[in-house]
PDB file of C-alpha atoms and ligand atoms in Angstrom:
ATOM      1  CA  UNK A1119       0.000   0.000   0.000  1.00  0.00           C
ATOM      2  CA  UNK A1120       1.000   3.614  -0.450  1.00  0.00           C
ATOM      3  CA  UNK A1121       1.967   5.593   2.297  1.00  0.00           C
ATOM      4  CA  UNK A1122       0.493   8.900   1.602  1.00  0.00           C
ATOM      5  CA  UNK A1123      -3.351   8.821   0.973  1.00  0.00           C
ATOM      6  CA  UNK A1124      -3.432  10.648  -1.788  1.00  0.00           C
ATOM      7  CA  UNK A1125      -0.877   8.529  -3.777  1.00  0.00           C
ATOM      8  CA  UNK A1126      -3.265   5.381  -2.819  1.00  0.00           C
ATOM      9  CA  UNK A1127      -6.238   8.289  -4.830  1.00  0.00           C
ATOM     10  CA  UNK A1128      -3.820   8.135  -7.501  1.00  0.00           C
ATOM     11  CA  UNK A1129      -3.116   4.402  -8.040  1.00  0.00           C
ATOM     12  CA  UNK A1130      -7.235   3.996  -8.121  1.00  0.00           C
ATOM     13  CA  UNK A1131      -7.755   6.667 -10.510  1.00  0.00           C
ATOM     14  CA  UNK A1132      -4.886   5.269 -13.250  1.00  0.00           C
ATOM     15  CA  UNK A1133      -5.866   1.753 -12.143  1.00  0.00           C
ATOM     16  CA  UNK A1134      -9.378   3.247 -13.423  1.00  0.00           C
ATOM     17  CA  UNK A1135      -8.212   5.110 -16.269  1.00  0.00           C
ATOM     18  CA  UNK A1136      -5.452   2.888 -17.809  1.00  0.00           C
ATOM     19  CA  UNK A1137      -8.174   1.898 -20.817  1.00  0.00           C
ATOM     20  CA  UNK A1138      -8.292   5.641 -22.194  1.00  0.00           C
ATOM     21  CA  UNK A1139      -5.709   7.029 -20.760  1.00  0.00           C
ATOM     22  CA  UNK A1140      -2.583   6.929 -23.552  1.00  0.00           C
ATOM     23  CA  UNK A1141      -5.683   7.670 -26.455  1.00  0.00           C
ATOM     24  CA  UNK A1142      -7.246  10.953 -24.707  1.00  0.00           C
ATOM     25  CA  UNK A1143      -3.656  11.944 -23.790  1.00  0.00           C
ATOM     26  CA  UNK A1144      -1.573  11.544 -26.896  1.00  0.00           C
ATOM     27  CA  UNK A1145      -3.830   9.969 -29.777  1.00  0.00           C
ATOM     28  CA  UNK A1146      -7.680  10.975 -30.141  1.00  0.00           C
ATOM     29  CA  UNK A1147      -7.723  14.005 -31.478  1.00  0.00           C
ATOM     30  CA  UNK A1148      -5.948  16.659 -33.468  1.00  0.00           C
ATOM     31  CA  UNK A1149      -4.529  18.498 -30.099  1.00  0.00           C
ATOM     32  CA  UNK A1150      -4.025  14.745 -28.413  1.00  0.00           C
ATOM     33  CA  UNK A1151      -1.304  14.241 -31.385  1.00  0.00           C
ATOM     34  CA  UNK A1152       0.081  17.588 -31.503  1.00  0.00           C
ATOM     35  CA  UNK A1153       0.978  17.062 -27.955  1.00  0.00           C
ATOM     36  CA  UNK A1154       2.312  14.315 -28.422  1.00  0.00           C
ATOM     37  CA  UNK A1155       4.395  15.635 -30.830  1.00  0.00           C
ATOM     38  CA  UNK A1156       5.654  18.345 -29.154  1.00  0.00           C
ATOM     39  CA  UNK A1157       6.358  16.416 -25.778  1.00  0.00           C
ATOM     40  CA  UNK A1158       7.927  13.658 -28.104  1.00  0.00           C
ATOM     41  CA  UNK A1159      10.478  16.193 -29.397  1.00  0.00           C
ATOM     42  CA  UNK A1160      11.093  18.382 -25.822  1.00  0.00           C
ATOM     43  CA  UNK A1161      12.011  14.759 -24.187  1.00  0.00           C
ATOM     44  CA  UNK A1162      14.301  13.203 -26.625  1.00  0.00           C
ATOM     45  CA  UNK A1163      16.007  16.777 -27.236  1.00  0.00           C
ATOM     46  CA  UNK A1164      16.505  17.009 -23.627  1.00  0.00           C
ATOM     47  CA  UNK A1165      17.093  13.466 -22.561  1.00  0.00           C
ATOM     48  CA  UNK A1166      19.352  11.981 -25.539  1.00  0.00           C
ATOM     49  CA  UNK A1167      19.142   8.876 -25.020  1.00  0.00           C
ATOM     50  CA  UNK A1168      22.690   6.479 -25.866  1.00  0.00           C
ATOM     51  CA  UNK A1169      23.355   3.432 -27.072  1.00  0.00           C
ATOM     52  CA  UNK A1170      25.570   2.519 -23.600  1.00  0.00           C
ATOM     53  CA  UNK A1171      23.188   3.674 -20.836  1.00  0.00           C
ATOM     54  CA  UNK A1172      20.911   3.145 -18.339  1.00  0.00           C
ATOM     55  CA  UNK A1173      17.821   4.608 -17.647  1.00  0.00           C
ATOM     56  CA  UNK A1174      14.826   5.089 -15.499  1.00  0.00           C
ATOM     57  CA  UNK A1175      11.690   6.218 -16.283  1.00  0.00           C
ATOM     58  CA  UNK A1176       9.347   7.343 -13.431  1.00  0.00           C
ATOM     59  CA  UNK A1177       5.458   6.633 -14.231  1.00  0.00           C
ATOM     60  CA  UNK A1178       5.830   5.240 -17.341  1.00  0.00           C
ATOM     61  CA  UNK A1179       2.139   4.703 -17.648  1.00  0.00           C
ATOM     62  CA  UNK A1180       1.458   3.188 -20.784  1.00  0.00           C
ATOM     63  CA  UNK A1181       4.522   2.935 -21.745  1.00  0.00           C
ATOM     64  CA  UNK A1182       4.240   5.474 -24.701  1.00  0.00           C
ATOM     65  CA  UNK A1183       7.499   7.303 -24.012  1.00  0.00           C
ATOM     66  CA  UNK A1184       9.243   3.718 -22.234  1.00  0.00           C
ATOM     67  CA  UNK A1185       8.599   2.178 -25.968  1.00  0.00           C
ATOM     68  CA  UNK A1186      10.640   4.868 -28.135  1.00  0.00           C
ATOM     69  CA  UNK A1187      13.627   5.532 -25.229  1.00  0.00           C
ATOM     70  CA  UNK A1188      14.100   1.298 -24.751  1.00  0.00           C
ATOM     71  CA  UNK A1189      15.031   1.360 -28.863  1.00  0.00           C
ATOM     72  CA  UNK A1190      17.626   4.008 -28.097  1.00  0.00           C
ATOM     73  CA  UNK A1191      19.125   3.246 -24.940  1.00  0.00           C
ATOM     74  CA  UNK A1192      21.191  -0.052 -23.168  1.00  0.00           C
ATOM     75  CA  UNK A1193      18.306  -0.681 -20.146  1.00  0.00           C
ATOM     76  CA  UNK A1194      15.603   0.961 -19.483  1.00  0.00           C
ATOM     77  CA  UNK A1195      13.745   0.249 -16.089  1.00  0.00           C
ATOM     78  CA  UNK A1196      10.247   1.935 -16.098  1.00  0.00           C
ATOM     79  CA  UNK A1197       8.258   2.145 -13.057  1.00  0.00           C
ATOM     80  CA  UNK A1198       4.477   3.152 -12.131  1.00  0.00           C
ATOM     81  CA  UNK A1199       2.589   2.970  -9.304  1.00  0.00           C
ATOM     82  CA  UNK A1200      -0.503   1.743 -11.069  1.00  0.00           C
ATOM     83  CA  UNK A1201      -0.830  -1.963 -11.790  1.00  0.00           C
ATOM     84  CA  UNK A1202      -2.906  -1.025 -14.890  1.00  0.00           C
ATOM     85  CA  UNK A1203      -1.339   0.942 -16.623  1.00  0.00           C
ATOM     86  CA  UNK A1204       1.692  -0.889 -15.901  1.00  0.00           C
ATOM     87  CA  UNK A1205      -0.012  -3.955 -17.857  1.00  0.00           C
ATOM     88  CA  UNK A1206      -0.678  -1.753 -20.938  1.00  0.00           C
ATOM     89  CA  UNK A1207       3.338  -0.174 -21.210  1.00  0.00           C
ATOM     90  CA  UNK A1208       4.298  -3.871 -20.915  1.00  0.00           C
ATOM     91  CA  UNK A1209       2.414  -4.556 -23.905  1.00  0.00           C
ATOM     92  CA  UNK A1210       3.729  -1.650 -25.581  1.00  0.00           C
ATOM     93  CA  UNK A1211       7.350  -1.745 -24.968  1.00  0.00           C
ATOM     94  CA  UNK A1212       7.586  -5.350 -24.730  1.00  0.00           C
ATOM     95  CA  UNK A1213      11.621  -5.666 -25.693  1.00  0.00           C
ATOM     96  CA  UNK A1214      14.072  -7.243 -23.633  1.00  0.00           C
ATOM     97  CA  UNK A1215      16.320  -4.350 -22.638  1.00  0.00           C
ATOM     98  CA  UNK A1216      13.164  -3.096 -20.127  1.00  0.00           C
ATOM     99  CA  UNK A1217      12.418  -3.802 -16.923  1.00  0.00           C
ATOM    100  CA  UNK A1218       9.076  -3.193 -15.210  1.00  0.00           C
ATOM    101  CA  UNK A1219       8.524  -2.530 -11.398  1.00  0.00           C
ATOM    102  CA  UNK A1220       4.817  -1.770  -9.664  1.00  0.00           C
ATOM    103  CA  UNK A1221       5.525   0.629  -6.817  1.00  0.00           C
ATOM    104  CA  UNK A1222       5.572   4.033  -5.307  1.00  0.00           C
ATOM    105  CA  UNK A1223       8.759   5.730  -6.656  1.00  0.00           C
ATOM    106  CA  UNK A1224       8.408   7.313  -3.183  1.00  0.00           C
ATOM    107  CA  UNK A1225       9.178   3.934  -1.673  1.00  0.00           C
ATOM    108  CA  UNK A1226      11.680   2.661  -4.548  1.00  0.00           C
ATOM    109  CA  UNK A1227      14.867   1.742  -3.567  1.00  0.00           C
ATOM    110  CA  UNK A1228      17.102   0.545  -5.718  1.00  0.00           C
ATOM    111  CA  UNK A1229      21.816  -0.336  -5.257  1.00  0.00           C
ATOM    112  CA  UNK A1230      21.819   0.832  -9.428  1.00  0.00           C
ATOM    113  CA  UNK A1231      22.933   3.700 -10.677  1.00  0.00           C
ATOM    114  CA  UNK A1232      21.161   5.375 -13.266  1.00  0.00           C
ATOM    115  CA  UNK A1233      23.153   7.292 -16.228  1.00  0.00           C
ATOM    116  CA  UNK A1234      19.659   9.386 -17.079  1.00  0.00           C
ATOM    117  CA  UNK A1235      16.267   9.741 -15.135  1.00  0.00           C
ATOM    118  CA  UNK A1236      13.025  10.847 -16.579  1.00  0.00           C
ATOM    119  CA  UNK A1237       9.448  11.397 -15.943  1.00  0.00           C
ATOM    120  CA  UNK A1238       6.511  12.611 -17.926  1.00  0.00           C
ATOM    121  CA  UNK A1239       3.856  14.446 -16.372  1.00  0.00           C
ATOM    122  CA  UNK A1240       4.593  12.568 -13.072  1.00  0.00           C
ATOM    123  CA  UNK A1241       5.534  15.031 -10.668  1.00  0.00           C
ATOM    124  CA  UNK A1242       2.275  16.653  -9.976  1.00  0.00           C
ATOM    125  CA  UNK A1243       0.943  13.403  -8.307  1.00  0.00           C
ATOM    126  CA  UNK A1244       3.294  13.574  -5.583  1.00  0.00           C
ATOM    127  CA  UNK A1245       2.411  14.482  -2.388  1.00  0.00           C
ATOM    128  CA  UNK A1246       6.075  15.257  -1.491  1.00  0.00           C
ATOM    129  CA  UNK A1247       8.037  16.766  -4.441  1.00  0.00           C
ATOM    130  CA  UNK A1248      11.081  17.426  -2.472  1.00  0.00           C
ATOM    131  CA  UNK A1249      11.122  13.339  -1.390  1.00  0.00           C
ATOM    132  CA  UNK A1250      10.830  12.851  -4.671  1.00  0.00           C
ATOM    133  CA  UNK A1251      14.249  14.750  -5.785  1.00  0.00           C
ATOM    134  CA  UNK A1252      15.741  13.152  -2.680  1.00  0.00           C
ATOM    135  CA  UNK A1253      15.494   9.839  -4.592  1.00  0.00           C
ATOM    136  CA  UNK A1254      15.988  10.926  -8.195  1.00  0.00           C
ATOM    137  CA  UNK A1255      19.205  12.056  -6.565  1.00  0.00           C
ATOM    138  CA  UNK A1256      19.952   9.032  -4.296  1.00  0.00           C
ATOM    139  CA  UNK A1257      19.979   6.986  -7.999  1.00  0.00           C
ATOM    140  CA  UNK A1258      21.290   8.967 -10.306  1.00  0.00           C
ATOM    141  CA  UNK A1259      25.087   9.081 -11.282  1.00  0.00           C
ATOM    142  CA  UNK A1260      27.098  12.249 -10.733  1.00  0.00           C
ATOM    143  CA  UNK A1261      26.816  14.167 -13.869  1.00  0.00           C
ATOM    144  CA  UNK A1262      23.989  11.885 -14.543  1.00  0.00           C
ATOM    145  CA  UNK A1263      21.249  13.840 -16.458  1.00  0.00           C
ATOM    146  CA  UNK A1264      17.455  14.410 -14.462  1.00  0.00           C
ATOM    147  CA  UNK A1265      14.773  15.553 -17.387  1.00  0.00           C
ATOM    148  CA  UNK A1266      11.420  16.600 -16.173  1.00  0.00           C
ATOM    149  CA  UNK A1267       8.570  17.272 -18.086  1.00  0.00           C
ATOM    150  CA  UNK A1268       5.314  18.505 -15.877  1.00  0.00           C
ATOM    151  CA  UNK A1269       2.015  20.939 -16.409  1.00  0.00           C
ATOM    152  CA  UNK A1270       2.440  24.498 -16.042  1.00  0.00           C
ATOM    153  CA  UNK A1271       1.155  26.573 -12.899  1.00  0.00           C
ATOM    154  CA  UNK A1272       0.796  29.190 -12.514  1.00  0.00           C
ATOM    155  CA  UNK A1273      -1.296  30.191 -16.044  1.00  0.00           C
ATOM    156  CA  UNK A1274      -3.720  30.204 -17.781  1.00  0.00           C
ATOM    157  CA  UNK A1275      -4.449  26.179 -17.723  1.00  0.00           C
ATOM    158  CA  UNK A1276      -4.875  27.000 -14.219  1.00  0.00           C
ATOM    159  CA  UNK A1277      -7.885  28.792 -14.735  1.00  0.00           C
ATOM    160  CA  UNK A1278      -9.591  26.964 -18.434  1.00  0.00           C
ATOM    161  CA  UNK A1279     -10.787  23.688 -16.250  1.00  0.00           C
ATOM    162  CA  UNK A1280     -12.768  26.150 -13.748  1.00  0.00           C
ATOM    163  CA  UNK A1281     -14.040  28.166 -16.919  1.00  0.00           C
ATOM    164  CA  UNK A1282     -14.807  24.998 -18.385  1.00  0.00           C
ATOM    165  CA  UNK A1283     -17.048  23.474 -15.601  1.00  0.00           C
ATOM    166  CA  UNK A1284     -18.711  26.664 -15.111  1.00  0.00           C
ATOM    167  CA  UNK A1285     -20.510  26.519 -18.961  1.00  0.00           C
ATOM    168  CA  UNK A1286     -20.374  22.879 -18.136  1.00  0.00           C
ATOM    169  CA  UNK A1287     -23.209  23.707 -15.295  1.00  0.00           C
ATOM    170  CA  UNK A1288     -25.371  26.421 -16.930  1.00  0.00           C
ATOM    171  CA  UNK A1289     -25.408  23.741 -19.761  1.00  0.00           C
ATOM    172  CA  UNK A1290     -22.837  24.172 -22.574  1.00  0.00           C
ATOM    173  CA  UNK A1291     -19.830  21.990 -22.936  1.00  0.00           C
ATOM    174  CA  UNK A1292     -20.595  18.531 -21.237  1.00  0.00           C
ATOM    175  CA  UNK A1293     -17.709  17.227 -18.532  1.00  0.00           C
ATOM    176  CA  UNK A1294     -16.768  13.908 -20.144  1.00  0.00           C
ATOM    177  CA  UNK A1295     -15.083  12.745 -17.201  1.00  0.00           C
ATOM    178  CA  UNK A1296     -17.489  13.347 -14.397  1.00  0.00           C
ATOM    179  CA  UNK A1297     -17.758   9.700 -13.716  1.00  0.00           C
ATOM    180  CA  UNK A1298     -13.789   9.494 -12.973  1.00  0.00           C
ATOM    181  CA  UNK A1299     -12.788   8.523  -9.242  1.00  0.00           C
ATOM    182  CA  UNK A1300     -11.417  11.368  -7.005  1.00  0.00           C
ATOM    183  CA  UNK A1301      -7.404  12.355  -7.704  1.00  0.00           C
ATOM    184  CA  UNK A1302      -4.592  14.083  -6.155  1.00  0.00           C
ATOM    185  CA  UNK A1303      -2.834  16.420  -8.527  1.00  0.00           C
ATOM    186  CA  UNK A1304      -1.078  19.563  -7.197  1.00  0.00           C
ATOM    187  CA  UNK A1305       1.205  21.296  -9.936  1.00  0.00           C
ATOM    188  CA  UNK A1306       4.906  22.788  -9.286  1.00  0.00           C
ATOM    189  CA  UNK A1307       5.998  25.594 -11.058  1.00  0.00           C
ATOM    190  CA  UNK A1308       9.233  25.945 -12.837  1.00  0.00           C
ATOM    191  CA  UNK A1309      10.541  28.379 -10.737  1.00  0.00           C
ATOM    192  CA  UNK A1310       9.403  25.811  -7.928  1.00  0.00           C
ATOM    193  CA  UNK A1311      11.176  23.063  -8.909  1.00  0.00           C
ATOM    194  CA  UNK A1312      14.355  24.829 -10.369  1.00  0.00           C
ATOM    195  CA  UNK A1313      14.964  25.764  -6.664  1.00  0.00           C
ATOM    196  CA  UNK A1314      13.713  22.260  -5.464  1.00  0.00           C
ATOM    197  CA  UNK A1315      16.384  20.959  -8.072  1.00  0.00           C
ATOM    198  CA  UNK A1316      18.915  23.585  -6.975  1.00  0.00           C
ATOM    199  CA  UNK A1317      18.806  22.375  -3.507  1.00  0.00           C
ATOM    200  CA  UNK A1318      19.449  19.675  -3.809  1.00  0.00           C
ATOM    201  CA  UNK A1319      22.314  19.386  -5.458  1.00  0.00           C
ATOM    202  CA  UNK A1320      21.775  19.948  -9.286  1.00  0.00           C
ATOM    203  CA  UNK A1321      23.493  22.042 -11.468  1.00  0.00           C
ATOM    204  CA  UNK A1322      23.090  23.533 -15.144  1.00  0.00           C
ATOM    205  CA  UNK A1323      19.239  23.476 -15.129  1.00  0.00           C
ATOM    206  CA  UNK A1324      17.642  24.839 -18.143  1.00  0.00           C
ATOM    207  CA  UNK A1325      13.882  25.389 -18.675  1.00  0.00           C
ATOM    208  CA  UNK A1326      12.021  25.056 -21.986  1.00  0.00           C
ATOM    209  CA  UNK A1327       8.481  24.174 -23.201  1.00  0.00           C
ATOM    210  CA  UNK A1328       7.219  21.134 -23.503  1.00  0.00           C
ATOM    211  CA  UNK A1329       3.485  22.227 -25.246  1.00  0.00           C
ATOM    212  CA  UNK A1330       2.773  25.555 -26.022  1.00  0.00           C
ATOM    213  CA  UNK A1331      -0.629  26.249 -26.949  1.00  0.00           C
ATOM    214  CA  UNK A1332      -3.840  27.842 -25.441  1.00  0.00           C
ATOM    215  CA  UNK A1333      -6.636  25.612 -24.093  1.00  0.00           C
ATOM    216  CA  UNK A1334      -9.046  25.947 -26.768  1.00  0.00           C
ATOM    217  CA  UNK A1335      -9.486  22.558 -28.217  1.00  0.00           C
ATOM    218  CA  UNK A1336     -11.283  19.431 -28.067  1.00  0.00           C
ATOM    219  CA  UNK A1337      -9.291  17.042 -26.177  1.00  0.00           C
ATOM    220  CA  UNK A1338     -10.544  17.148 -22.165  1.00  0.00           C
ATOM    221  CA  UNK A1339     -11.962  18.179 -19.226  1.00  0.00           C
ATOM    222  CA  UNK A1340      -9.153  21.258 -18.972  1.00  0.00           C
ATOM    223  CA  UNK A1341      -9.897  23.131 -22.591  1.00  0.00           C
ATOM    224  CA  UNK A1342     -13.047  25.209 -23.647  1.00  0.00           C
ATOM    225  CA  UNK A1343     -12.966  23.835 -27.101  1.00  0.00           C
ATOM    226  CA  UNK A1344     -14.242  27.021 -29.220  1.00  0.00           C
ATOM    227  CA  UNK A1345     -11.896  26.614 -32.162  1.00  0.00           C
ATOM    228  CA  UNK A1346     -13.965  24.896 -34.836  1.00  0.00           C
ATOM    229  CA  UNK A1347     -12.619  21.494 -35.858  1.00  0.00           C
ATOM    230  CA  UNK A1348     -11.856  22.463 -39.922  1.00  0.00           C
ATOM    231  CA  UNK A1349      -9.789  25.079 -38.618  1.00  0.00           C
ATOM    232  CA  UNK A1350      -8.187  22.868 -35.760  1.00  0.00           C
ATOM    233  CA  UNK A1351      -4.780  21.974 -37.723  1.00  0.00           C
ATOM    234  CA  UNK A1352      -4.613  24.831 -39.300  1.00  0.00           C
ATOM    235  CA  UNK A1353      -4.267  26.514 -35.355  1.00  0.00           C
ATOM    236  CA  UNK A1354      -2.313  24.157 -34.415  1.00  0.00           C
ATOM    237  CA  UNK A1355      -0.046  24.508 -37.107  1.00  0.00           C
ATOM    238  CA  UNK A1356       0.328  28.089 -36.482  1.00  0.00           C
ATOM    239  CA  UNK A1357       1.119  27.286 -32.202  1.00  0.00           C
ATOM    240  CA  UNK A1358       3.784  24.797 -33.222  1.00  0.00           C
ATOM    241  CA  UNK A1359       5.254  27.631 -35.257  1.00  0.00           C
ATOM    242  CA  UNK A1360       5.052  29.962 -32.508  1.00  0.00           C
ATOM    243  CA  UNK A1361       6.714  27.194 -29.980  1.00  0.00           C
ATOM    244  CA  UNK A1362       9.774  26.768 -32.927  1.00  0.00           C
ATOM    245  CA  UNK A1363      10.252  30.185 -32.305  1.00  0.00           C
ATOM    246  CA  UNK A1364       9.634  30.546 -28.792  1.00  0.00           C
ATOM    247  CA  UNK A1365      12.332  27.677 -27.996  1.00  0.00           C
ATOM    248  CA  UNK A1366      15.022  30.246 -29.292  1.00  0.00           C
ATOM    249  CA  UNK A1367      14.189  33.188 -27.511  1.00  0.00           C
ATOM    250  CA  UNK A1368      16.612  34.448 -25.139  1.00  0.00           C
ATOM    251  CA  UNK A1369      16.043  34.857 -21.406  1.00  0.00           C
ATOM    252  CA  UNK A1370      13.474  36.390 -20.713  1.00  0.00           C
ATOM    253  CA  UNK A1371      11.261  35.830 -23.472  1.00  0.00           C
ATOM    254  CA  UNK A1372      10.676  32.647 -22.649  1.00  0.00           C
ATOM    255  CA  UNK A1373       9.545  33.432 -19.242  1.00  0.00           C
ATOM    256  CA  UNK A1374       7.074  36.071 -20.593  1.00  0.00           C
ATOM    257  CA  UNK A1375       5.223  33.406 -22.809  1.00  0.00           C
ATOM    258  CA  UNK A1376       5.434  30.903 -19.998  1.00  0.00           C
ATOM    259  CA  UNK A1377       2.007  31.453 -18.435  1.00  0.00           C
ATOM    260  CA  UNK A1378       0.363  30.499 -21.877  1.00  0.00           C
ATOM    261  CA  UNK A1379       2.210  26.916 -21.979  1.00  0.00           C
ATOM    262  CA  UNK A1380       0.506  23.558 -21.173  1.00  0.00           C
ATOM    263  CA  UNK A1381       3.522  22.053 -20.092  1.00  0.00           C
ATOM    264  CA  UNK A1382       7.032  22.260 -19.104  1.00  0.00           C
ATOM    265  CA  UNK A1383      10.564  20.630 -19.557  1.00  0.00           C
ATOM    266  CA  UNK A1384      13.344  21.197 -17.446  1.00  0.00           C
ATOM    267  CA  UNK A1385      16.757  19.105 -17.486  1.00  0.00           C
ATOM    268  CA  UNK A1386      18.897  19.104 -14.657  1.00  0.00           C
ATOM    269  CA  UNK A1387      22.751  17.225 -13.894  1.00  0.00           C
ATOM    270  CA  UNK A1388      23.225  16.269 -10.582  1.00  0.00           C
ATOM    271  CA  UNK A1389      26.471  17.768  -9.232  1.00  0.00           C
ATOM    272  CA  UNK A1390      27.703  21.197  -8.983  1.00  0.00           C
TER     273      UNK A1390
HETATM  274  C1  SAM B2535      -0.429  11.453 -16.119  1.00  0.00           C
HETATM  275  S1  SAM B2535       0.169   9.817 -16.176  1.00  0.00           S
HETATM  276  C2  SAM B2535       1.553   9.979 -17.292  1.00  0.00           C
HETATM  277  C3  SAM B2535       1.969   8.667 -17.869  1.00  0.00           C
HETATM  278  C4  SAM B2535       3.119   8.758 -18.878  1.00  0.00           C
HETATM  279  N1  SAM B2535       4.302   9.278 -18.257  1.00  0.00           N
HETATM  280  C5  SAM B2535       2.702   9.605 -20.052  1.00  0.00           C
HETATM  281  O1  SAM B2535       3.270  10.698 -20.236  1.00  0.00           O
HETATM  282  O2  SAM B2535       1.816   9.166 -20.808  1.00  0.00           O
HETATM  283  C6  SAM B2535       0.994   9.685 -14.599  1.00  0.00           C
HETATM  284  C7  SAM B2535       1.547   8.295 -14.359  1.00  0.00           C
HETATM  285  O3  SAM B2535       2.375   8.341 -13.210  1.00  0.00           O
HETATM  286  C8  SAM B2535       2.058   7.263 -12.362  1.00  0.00           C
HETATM  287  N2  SAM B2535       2.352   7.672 -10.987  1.00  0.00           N
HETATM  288  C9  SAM B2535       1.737   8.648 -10.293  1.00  0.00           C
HETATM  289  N3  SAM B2535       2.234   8.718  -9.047  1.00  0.00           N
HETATM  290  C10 SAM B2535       3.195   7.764  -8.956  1.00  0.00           C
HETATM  291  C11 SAM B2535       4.068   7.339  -7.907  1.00  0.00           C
HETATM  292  N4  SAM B2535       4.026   7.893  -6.695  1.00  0.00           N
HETATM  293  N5  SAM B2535       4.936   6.341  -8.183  1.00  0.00           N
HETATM  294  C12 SAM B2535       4.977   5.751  -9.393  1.00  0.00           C
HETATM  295  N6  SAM B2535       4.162   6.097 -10.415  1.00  0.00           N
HETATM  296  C13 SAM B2535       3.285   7.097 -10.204  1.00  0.00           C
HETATM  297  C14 SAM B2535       0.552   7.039 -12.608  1.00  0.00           C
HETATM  298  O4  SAM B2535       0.138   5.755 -12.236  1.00  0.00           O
HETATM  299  C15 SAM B2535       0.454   7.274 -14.103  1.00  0.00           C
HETATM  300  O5  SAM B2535       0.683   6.119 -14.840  1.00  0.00           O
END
């Protein structure tokens, strides 16, 4: 059993979820796949996964990231609290090089040392963030690389979900996931975890965006999808544009436009 309550809410709900999960997230619709895409190219830019190492991937959940980094890598151990989803990433990453664990990475120990660490929208279903780092850092190599990729706060996904159940009650947009059990998600900011990171003992931390684009599409409970669906790819066309450019402006530029991202990638080497 997990020993916070709310990671025990959080092994129910993916437990619950595992069946739509990697579709809603990353497939179903035009903004599913251009996230996807975009989160596809932050990680492997920032990760860069070799030939020689080892890795560990933190809440793999169905295994849509676990399959692509396994071809590239030595090892890959991918871990997930949820027994679920854990079933569906072994069915799609099923190579030899990876091995699966079920548990709290709270409660993971582990004598390895890991060249690279990662974790895909992970972090904001821990209770304790800084425990979290603790670990990363307990199991990581010096120099070894630490790549996080979570959702934005604070901004303006903050606020879309509230927007969105508000026309959801006077009758417009339906909630399509009303019926889900109750979670525990509390988001970090970069800033947040930059000093988190800082403090404990990482170095040469740089922030970027993982998905840049307003909520305004049909994917989930968190958008207020008003941007008709024939001119859907031509939108998102234009956003992944805007990230290209967005990714090569200086300090503080990127900062500025930060509020308006989905989602966040920050890489980190432990040691000074
Ligand atoms: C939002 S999903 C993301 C899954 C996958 N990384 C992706 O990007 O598609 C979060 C995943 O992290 C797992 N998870 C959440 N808290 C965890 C914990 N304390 N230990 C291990 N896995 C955890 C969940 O079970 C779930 O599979």
């Amino acid at each position: 059993m997990p020993k916070y309550r709310e990671h025990a809410l959080v092994e129910n709900f993916f437990d619950v979820r595992s069946a739509v999960y990697a579709g809603r997230a990353w497939l179903c619709s035009e903004a599913a796949k251009f996230d996807y895409r975009q989160t596809k190219g932050a990680l492997l830019s920032a990760l860069k996964p070799q030939a020689d190492e080892n890795i560990l991937e933190i809440g793999c959940g169905t295994g849509i990231w676990s399959k692509i980094v396994a071809k590239l890598c030595k090892t890959l151990t991918a871990i997930d609290i949820s027994a679920e989803m854990l079933d569906a990433a072994k069915k799609a990453a099923n190579k030899k090089n990876v091995k699966f664990v079920k548990c709290d990475f709270l409660d993971y120990r582990t004598k390895k040392k890991f060249d690279k660490i990662f974790m895909v929208r992970v972090m904001e279903s821990f209770k304790n963030k800084e425990r979290a780092i603790k670990n990363i850092s307990k199991m990581l190599k010096h120099n070894g690389k630490l790549v996080i990729i979570s959702k934005t706060t604070p901004g303006i996904w903050d606020v879309s979900p509230r927007i969105r159940r508000f026309f959801a009650g006077i009758g417009f947009f339906k909630l399509r996931d009303a019926d889900m059990p109750r979670v525990y998600v509390k988001n970090i900011s970069a800033g947040g975890l930059m000093e988190l990171l800082a403090k404990n003992g990482f170095s040469h931390l740089s922030l970027g965006f993982a998905v840049l684009r307003p909520p305004l599409f049909k994917k989930d409970d968190r958008e207020i999808p008003i941007i008709a669906k024939p001119l859907e790819k031509a939108a998102l066309d234009f956003f992944g544009f805007a990230s290209r450019i967005a990714g090569r402006l200086p300090m503080p530029g990127s900062w500025i436009l930060y509020p308006f991202s989905e989602s966040y990638v920050i890489s980190a080497t432990r040691g000074i």
